[in-house]
Tab-separated table of C-alpha atoms in Angstrom:
chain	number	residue	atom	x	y	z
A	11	UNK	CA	-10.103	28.619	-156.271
A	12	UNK	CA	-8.373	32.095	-156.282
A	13	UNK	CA	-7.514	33.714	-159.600
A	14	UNK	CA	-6.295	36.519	-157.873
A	15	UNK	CA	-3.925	36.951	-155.187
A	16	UNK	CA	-3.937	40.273	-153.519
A	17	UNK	CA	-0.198	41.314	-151.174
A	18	UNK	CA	0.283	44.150	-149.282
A	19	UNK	CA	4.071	44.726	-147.406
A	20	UNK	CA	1.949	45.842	-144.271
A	21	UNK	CA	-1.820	46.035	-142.850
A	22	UNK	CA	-1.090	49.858	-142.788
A	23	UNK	CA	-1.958	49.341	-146.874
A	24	UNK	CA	-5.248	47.187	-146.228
A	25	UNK	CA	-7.398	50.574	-147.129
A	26	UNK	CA	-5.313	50.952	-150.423
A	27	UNK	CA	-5.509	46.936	-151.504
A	28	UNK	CA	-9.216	46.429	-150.160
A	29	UNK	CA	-10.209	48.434	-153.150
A	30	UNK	CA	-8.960	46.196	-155.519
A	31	UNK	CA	-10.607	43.261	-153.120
A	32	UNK	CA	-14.031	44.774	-153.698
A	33	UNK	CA	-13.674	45.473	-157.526
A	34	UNK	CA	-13.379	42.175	-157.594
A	35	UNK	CA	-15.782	40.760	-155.097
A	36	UNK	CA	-18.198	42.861	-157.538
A	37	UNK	CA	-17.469	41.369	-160.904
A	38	UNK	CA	-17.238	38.159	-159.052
A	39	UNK	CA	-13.333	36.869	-159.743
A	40	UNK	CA	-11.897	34.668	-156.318
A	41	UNK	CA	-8.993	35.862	-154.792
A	42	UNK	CA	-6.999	35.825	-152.104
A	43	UNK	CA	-5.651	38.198	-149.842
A	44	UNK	CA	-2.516	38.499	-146.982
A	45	UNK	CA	-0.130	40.803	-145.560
A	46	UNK	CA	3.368	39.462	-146.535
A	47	UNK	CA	6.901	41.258	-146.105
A	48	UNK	CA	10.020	40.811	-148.755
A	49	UNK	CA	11.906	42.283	-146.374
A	50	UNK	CA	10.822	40.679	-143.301
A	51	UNK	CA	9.966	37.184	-143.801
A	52	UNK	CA	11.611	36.548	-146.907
A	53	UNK	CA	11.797	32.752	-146.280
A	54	UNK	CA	8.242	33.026	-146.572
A	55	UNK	CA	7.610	35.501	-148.729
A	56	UNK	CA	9.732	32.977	-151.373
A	57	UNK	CA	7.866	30.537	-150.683
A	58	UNK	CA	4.404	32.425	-151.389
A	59	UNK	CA	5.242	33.792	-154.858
A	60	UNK	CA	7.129	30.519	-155.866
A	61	UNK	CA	3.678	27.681	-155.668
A	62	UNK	CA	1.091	31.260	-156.259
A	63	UNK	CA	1.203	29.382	-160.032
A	64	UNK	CA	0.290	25.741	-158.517
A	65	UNK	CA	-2.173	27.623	-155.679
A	66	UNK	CA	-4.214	28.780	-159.434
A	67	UNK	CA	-2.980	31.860	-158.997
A	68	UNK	CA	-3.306	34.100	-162.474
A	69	UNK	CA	-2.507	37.782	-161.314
A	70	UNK	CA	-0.980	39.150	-158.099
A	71	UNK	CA	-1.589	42.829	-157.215
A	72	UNK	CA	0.966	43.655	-154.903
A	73	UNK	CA	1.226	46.742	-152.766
A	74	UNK	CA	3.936	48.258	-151.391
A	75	UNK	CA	5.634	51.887	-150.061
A	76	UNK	CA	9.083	53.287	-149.235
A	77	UNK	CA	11.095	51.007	-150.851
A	78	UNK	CA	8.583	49.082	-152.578
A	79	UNK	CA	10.481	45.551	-153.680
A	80	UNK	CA	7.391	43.397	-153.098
A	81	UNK	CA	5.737	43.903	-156.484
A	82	UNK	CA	9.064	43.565	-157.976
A	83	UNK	CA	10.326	40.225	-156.239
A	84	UNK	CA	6.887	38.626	-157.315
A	85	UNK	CA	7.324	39.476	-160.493
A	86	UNK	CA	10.739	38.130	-160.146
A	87	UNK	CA	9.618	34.422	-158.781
A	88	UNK	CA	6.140	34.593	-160.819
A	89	UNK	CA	5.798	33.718	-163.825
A	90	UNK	CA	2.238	35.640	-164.638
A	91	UNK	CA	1.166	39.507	-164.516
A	92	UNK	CA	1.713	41.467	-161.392
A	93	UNK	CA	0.204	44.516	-160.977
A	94	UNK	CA	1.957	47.204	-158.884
A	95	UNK	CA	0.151	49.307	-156.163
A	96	UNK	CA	2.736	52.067	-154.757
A	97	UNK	CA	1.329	53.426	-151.583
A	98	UNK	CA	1.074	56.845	-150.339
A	99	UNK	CA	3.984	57.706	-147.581
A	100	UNK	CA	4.514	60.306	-145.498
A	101	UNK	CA	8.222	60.569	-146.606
A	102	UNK	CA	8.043	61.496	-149.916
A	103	UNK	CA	4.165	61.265	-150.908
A	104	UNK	CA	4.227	57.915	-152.580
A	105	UNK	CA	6.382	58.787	-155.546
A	106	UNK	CA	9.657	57.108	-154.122
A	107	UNK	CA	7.017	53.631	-154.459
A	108	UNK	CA	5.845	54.786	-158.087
A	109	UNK	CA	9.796	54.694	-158.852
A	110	UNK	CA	10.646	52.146	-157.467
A	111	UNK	CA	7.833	49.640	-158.584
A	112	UNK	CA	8.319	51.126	-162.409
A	113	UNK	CA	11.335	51.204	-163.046
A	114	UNK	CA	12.115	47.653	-162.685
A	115	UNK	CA	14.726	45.955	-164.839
A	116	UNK	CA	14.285	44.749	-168.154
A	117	UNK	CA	12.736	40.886	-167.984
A	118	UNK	CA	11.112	41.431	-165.080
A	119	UNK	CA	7.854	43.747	-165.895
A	120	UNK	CA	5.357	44.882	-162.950
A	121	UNK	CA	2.294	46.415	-164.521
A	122	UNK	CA	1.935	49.941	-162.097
A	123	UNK	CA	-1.090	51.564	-161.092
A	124	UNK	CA	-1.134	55.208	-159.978
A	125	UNK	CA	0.022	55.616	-156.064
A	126	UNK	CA	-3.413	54.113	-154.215
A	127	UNK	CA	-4.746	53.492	-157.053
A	128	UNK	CA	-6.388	49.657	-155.808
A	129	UNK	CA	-9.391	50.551	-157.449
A	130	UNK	CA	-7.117	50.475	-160.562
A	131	UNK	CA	-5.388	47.527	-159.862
A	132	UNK	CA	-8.565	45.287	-159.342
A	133	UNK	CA	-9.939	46.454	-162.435
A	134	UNK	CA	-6.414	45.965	-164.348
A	135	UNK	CA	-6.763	42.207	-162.834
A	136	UNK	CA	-9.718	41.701	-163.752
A	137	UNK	CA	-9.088	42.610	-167.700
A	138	UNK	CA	-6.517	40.762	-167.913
A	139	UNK	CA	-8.413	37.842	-166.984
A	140	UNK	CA	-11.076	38.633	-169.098
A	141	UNK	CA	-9.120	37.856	-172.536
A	142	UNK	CA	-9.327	34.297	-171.917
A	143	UNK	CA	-13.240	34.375	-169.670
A	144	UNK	CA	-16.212	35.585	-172.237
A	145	UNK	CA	-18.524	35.810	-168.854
A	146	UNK	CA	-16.210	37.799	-166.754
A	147	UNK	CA	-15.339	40.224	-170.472
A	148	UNK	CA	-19.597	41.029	-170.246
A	149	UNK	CA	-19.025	42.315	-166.353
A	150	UNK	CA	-16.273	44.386	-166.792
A	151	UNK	CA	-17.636	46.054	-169.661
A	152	UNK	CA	-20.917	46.339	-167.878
A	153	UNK	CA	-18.856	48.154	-164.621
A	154	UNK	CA	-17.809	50.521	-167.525
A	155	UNK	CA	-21.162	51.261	-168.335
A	156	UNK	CA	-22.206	52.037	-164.784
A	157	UNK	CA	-19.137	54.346	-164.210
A	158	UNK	CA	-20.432	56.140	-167.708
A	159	UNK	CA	-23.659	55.993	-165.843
A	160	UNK	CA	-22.934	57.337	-162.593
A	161	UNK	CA	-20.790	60.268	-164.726
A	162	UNK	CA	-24.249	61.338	-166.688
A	163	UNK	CA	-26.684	61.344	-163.026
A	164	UNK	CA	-23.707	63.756	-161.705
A	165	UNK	CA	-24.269	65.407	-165.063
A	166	UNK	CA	-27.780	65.897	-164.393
A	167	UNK	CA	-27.940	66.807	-160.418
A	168	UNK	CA	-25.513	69.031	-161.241
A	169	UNK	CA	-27.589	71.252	-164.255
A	170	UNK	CA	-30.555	70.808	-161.964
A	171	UNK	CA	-29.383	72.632	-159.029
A	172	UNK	CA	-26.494	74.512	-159.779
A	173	UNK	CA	-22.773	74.338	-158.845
A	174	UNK	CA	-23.472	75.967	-155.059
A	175	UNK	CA	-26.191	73.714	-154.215
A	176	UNK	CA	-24.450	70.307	-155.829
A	177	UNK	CA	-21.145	72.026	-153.697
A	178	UNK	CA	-23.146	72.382	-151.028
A	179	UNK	CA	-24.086	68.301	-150.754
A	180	UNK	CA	-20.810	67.584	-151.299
A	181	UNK	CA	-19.361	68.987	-148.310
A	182	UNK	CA	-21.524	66.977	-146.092
């Protein structure tokens, strides 16, 4: 059963949210994942974010741009965390989405990410899961440890070859 449930307002996110989907797929927590539109469907949108709680749902990371009301309404018509993912627009560069999904009114709190930041968001999700899951605590801690990891080896490559090589690889 999904833990998680993962929204985006449009497939034109899916590259954005399916970086929370594989944070997760790697420490192992189910979840869910559709496209789903407050704005156009909100018959079913309602109906989605009103049984997520029977569906098992814990957390929903919801992503959204321009306007950016789907984290917002779930965290209206859900009880549990939501976790906000404004995207990146053309318009005004994502920050019109950071606004909107922070500055929500007071009772109804959406947890924000920075703008793209899905990586962020499944890793939020997955933390906040972990207070009540000893198992799932030992993998996220362990994904810090490899990001620590992965840091030092960059570390290293780097002082081996220089800055012009190491730029050099980069580029390709």
């Amino acid at each position: 059963m999904a833990n998680v449930s993962i929204v985006m307002g449009s497939d034109s996110d899916m590259p954005v949210m399916a970086q929370a989907a594989e944070v997760l797929e790697a420490l192992g927590v189910e979840f869910e994942i559709t496209v789903i539109s407050a704005h156009r469907e909100p018959d079913v949108f309602f109906e989605y974010a009103k049984t997520a709680e029977a569906r098992g749902i814990k957390v929903i990371i919801a992503g959204a741009g321009k306007a950016a009301h789907l984290p917002g309404m779930c965290a209206a018509l859900f009880p549990m965390p939501v976790i906000g993912v404004p995207m990146k627009t053309s318009d005004l560069g994502g920050v019109d989405s950071l606004y909107s999904i922070v500055q929500m009114p007071s009772g109804i709190p959406v947890a924000t990410v920075a703008i793209n930041g899905g990586t962020n968001a499944g890793i939020l999700a997955a933390k906040m899961l972990s207070v009540s899951d000893s198992e799932l605590l030992e993998k996220v801690k362990k994904y810090g440890e490899n990001l620590k990891d992965d840091v030092v080896k960059k570390a290293e490559k780097l002082n081996e070859i220089g800055y012009r090589e190491y730029l050099s690889q980069m580029k390709k």
